[in-house]
Amino acid sequence: TEAPDMDKMSTEAINAMLRALEPHSVYIAVKDVQRANEGLQGNFEGVGISFQIISDTIVVQSVIDGGPSEKVGIEIGDKLLRIDGEAATGDSINNNFVFKRLRGKKGTTVVLDVLRQGSVYTFHIVRDKVPIYSIDTYFMANDSVGYIRLIRFARTSADEFRKAVKSLKKQGMRSMILDLRGNTGGYLDIACQLANEFLERGQLIVYQEG
């Protein structure tokens, strides 16, 4: 007889238990925890782009300010043809394919061949710490109303929020629009810190029962 796969059995048992309890909890396997947490930690090591796969082609959607790709000249709309000489187009291309080849240890180099307006360019990118921001935009909507968009409750969100508020107050902000549309969630303690910015001392924010 073949020994049972205990890791697989444990995962299935945990998922079944969570489904029976309530619909909002999700079990993340050990091998996936690091990637799941990257967007909440404030930085990761890689090249500093976001992408979308369109018609079997990897297209650069955004280039992170201050990241390695911005420094060498990668632009929005660039199409990735090859990564370290390996073809990066076709039916087998998916998000996991890209993550495995673009992310890596700080100081290592990846070579990208990209198609831009009919011409092919080659970029040598040295991977580095890439900042992940949870406030992607803030500005004065008019003379007295500030606007802040918060897209996740990450480890750095409270500090980012306070810096944005300080900047907008200097510009005359007296009231604020805090845009949480599309917010993907994150750390509960950070969400509490941000809620605390708007509440009086002693007001209940949230409680947990177990």
PDB file of N, CA and C in Angstrom, residues 154-199:
ATOM      1  N   ALA A 154      -2.205  47.580   4.116  1.00  0.00           N
ATOM      2  CA  ALA A 154      -0.882  46.965   4.186  1.00  0.00           C
ATOM      3  C   ALA A 154      -0.139  47.461   5.424  1.00  0.00           C
ATOM      4  N   ARG A 155       1.027  46.885   5.665  1.00  0.00           N
ATOM      5  CA  ARG A 155       1.791  47.228   6.854  1.00  0.00           C
ATOM      6  C   ARG A 155       2.155  48.710   6.884  1.00  0.00           C
ATOM      7  N   THR A 156       2.307  49.337   5.719  1.00  0.00           N
ATOM      8  CA  THR A 156       2.727  50.736   5.660  1.00  0.00           C
ATOM      9  C   THR A 156       1.558  51.705   5.486  1.00  0.00           C
ATOM     10  N   SER A 157       0.319  51.203   5.446  1.00  0.00           N
ATOM     11  CA  SER A 157      -0.825  52.040   5.070  1.00  0.00           C
ATOM     12  C   SER A 157      -1.043  53.222   6.016  1.00  0.00           C
ATOM     13  N   ALA A 158      -0.959  52.989   7.322  1.00  0.00           N
ATOM     14  CA  ALA A 158      -1.215  54.073   8.279  1.00  0.00           C
ATOM     15  C   ALA A 158      -0.209  55.199   8.104  1.00  0.00           C
ATOM     16  N   ASP A 159       1.068  54.848   7.920  1.00  0.00           N
ATOM     17  CA  ASP A 159       2.095  55.875   7.717  1.00  0.00           C
ATOM     18  C   ASP A 159       1.873  56.623   6.409  1.00  0.00           C
ATOM     19  N   GLU A 160       1.519  55.877   5.351  1.00  0.00           N
ATOM     20  CA  GLU A 160       1.243  56.512   4.064  1.00  0.00           C
ATOM     21  C   GLU A 160       0.069  57.481   4.185  1.00  0.00           C
ATOM     22  N   PHE A 161      -0.981  57.052   4.905  1.00  0.00           N
ATOM     23  CA  PHE A 161      -2.169  57.875   5.078  1.00  0.00           C
ATOM     24  C   PHE A 161      -1.828  59.176   5.804  1.00  0.00           C
ATOM     25  N   ARG A 162      -1.065  59.077   6.872  1.00  0.00           N
ATOM     26  CA  ARG A 162      -0.730  60.275   7.649  1.00  0.00           C
ATOM     27  C   ARG A 162       0.113  61.255   6.828  1.00  0.00           C
ATOM     28  N   LYS A 163       1.020  60.720   6.015  1.00  0.00           N
ATOM     29  CA  LYS A 163       1.827  61.593   5.152  1.00  0.00           C
ATOM     30  C   LYS A 163       0.953  62.301   4.122  1.00  0.00           C
ATOM     31  N   ALA A 164      -0.021  61.550   3.551  1.00  0.00           N
ATOM     32  CA  ALA A 164      -0.921  62.147   2.561  1.00  0.00           C
ATOM     33  C   ALA A 164      -1.768  63.235   3.209  1.00  0.00           C
ATOM     34  N   VAL A 165      -2.286  62.970   4.407  1.00  0.00           N
ATOM     35  CA  VAL A 165      -3.114  63.954   5.116  1.00  0.00           C
ATOM     36  C   VAL A 165      -2.294  65.208   5.426  1.00  0.00           C
ATOM     37  N   LYS A 166      -1.078  65.022   5.886  1.00  0.00           N
ATOM     38  CA  LYS A 166      -0.206  66.168   6.209  1.00  0.00           C
ATOM     39  C   LYS A 166       0.012  67.037   4.974  1.00  0.00           C
ATOM     40  N   SER A 167       0.263  66.381   3.838  1.00  0.00           N
ATOM     41  CA  SER A 167       0.491  67.112   2.595  1.00  0.00           C
ATOM     42  C   SER A 167      -0.762  67.871   2.168  1.00  0.00           C
ATOM     43  N   LEU A 168      -1.925  67.214   2.263  1.00  0.00           N
ATOM     44  CA  LEU A 168      -3.167  67.853   1.824  1.00  0.00           C
ATOM     45  C   LEU A 168      -3.581  68.989   2.763  1.00  0.00           C
ATOM     46  N   LYS A 169      -3.311  68.838   4.056  1.00  0.00           N
ATOM     47  CA  LYS A 169      -3.629  69.923   4.996  1.00  0.00           C
ATOM     48  C   LYS A 169      -2.827  71.183   4.660  1.00  0.00           C
ATOM     49  N   LYS A 170      -1.584  70.987   4.251  1.00  0.00           N
ATOM     50  CA  LYS A 170      -0.761  72.128   3.863  1.00  0.00           C
ATOM     51  C   LYS A 170      -1.339  72.831   2.637  1.00  0.00           C
ATOM     52  N   GLN A 171      -2.125  72.058   1.834  1.00  0.00           N
ATOM     53  CA  GLN A 171      -2.734  72.629   0.630  1.00  0.00           C
ATOM     54  C   GLN A 171      -4.130  73.185   0.907  1.00  0.00           C
ATOM     55  N   GLY A 172      -4.553  73.147   2.181  1.00  0.00           N
ATOM     56  CA  GLY A 172      -5.827  73.756   2.538  1.00  0.00           C
ATOM     57  C   GLY A 172      -6.975  72.796   2.780  1.00  0.00           C
ATOM     58  N   MET A 173      -6.707  71.498   2.909  1.00  0.00           N
ATOM     59  CA  MET A 173      -7.792  70.537   3.107  1.00  0.00           C
ATOM     60  C   MET A 173      -8.516  70.764   4.430  1.00  0.00           C
ATOM     61  N   ARG A 174      -9.856  70.818   4.360  1.00  0.00           N
ATOM     62  CA  ARG A 174     -10.685  70.948   5.561  1.00  0.00           C
ATOM     63  C   ARG A 174     -11.650  69.761   5.693  1.00  0.00           C
ATOM     64  N   SER A 175     -11.882  69.048   4.601  1.00  0.00           N
ATOM     65  CA  SER A 175     -12.671  67.812   4.626  1.00  0.00           C
ATOM     66  C   SER A 175     -12.065  66.846   3.617  1.00  0.00           C
ATOM     67  N   MET A 176     -12.478  65.583   3.705  1.00  0.00           N
ATOM     68  CA  MET A 176     -11.771  64.551   2.949  1.00  0.00           C
ATOM     69  C   MET A 176     -12.719  63.522   2.346  1.00  0.00           C
ATOM     70  N   ILE A 177     -12.373  63.064   1.142  1.00  0.00           N
ATOM     71  CA  ILE A 177     -12.992  61.887   0.541  1.00  0.00           C
ATOM     72  C   ILE A 177     -11.964  60.752   0.652  1.00  0.00           C
ATOM     73  N   LEU A 178     -12.282  59.709   1.423  1.00  0.00           N
ATOM     74  CA  LEU A 178     -11.416  58.529   1.515  1.00  0.00           C
ATOM     75  C   LEU A 178     -12.053  57.441   0.667  1.00  0.00           C
ATOM     76  N   ASP A 179     -11.437  57.136  -0.461  1.00  0.00           N
ATOM     77  CA  ASP A 179     -11.994  56.206  -1.453  1.00  0.00           C
ATOM     78  C   ASP A 179     -11.499  54.798  -1.163  1.00  0.00           C
ATOM     79  N   LEU A 180     -12.416  53.897  -0.757  1.00  0.00           N
ATOM     80  CA  LEU A 180     -12.077  52.508  -0.465  1.00  0.00           C
ATOM     81  C   LEU A 180     -12.632  51.557  -1.528  1.00  0.00           C
ATOM     82  N   ARG A 181     -13.115  52.077  -2.638  1.00  0.00           N
ATOM     83  CA  ARG A 181     -13.648  51.212  -3.689  1.00  0.00           C
ATOM     84  C   ARG A 181     -12.549  50.302  -4.228  1.00  0.00           C
ATOM     85  N   GLY A 182     -12.846  49.020  -4.322  1.00  0.00           N
ATOM     86  CA  GLY A 182     -11.868  48.068  -4.837  1.00  0.00           C
ATOM     87  C   GLY A 182     -10.789  47.688  -3.849  1.00  0.00           C
ATOM     88  N   ASN A 183     -10.879  48.170  -2.601  1.00  0.00           N
ATOM     89  CA  ASN A 183      -9.877  47.816  -1.593  1.00  0.00           C
ATOM     90  C   ASN A 183      -9.899  46.312  -1.357  1.00  0.00           C
ATOM     91  N   THR A 184      -8.728  45.700  -1.369  1.00  0.00           N
ATOM     92  CA  THR A 184      -8.636  44.239  -1.291  1.00  0.00           C
ATOM     93  C   THR A 184      -8.488  43.720   0.131  1.00  0.00           C
ATOM     94  N   GLY A 185      -8.571  44.619   1.138  1.00  0.00           N
ATOM     95  CA  GLY A 185      -8.452  44.169   2.522  1.00  0.00           C
ATOM     96  C   GLY A 185      -7.010  44.133   2.971  1.00  0.00           C
ATOM     97  N   GLY A 186      -6.737  43.363   4.026  1.00  0.00           N
ATOM     98  CA  GLY A 186      -5.373  43.276   4.533  1.00  0.00           C
ATOM     99  C   GLY A 186      -5.357  43.093   6.034  1.00  0.00           C
ATOM    100  N   TYR A 187      -4.444  43.803   6.700  1.00  0.00           N
ATOM    101  CA  TYR A 187      -4.237  43.624   8.135  1.00  0.00           C
ATOM    102  C   TYR A 187      -5.328  44.321   8.953  1.00  0.00           C
ATOM    103  N   LEU A 188      -5.929  43.576   9.882  1.00  0.00           N
ATOM    104  CA  LEU A 188      -6.987  44.125  10.725  1.00  0.00           C
ATOM    105  C   LEU A 188      -6.472  45.250  11.615  1.00  0.00           C
ATOM    106  N   ASP A 189      -5.263  45.085  12.191  1.00  0.00           N
ATOM    107  CA  ASP A 189      -4.763  46.124  13.093  1.00  0.00           C
ATOM    108  C   ASP A 189      -4.510  47.432  12.358  1.00  0.00           C
ATOM    109  N   ILE A 190      -4.108  47.356  11.091  1.00  0.00           N
ATOM    110  CA  ILE A 190      -3.893  48.566  10.301  1.00  0.00           C
ATOM    111  C   ILE A 190      -5.230  49.227   9.982  1.00  0.00           C
ATOM    112  N   ALA A 191      -6.249  48.429   9.655  1.00  0.00           N
ATOM    113  CA  ALA A 191      -7.582  48.972   9.401  1.00  0.00           C
ATOM    114  C   ALA A 191      -8.104  49.683  10.650  1.00  0.00           C
ATOM    115  N   CYS A 192      -7.824  49.120  11.818  1.00  0.00           N
ATOM    116  CA  CYS A 192      -8.237  49.750  13.072  1.00  0.00           C
ATOM    117  C   CYS A 192      -7.510  51.071  13.290  1.00  0.00           C
ATOM    118  N   GLN A 193      -6.208  51.094  12.985  1.00  0.00           N
ATOM    119  CA  GLN A 193      -5.448  52.342  13.132  1.00  0.00           C
ATOM    120  C   GLN A 193      -6.029  53.443  12.254  1.00  0.00           C
ATOM    121  N   LEU A 194      -6.406  53.071  11.029  1.00  0.00           N
ATOM    122  CA  LEU A 194      -6.951  54.067  10.112  1.00  0.00           C
ATOM    123  C   LEU A 194      -8.340  54.521  10.560  1.00  0.00           C
ATOM    124  N   ALA A 195      -9.181  53.582  11.008  1.00  0.00           N
ATOM    125  CA  ALA A 195     -10.502  53.959  11.523  1.00  0.00           C
ATOM    126  C   ALA A 195     -10.356  54.886  12.720  1.00  0.00           C
ATOM    127  N   ASN A 196      -9.339  54.635  13.521  1.00  0.00           N
ATOM    128  CA  ASN A 196      -9.102  55.428  14.725  1.00  0.00           C
ATOM    129  C   ASN A 196      -8.807  56.901  14.407  1.00  0.00           C
ATOM    130  N   GLU A 197      -8.313  57.153  13.194  1.00  0.00           N
ATOM    131  CA  GLU A 197      -8.027  58.531  12.788  1.00  0.00           C
ATOM    132  C   GLU A 197      -9.305  59.372  12.690  1.00  0.00           C
ATOM    133  N   PHE A 198     -10.470  58.709  12.553  1.00  0.00           N
ATOM    134  CA  PHE A 198     -11.721  59.421  12.314  1.00  0.00           C
ATOM    135  C   PHE A 198     -12.673  59.374  13.510  1.00  0.00           C
ATOM    136  N   LEU A 199     -12.320  58.643  14.575  1.00  0.00           N
ATOM    137  CA  LEU A 199     -13.240  58.413  15.678  1.00  0.00           C
ATOM    138  C   LEU A 199     -12.755  59.086  16.958  1.00  0.00           C
TER     139      LEU A 199
END
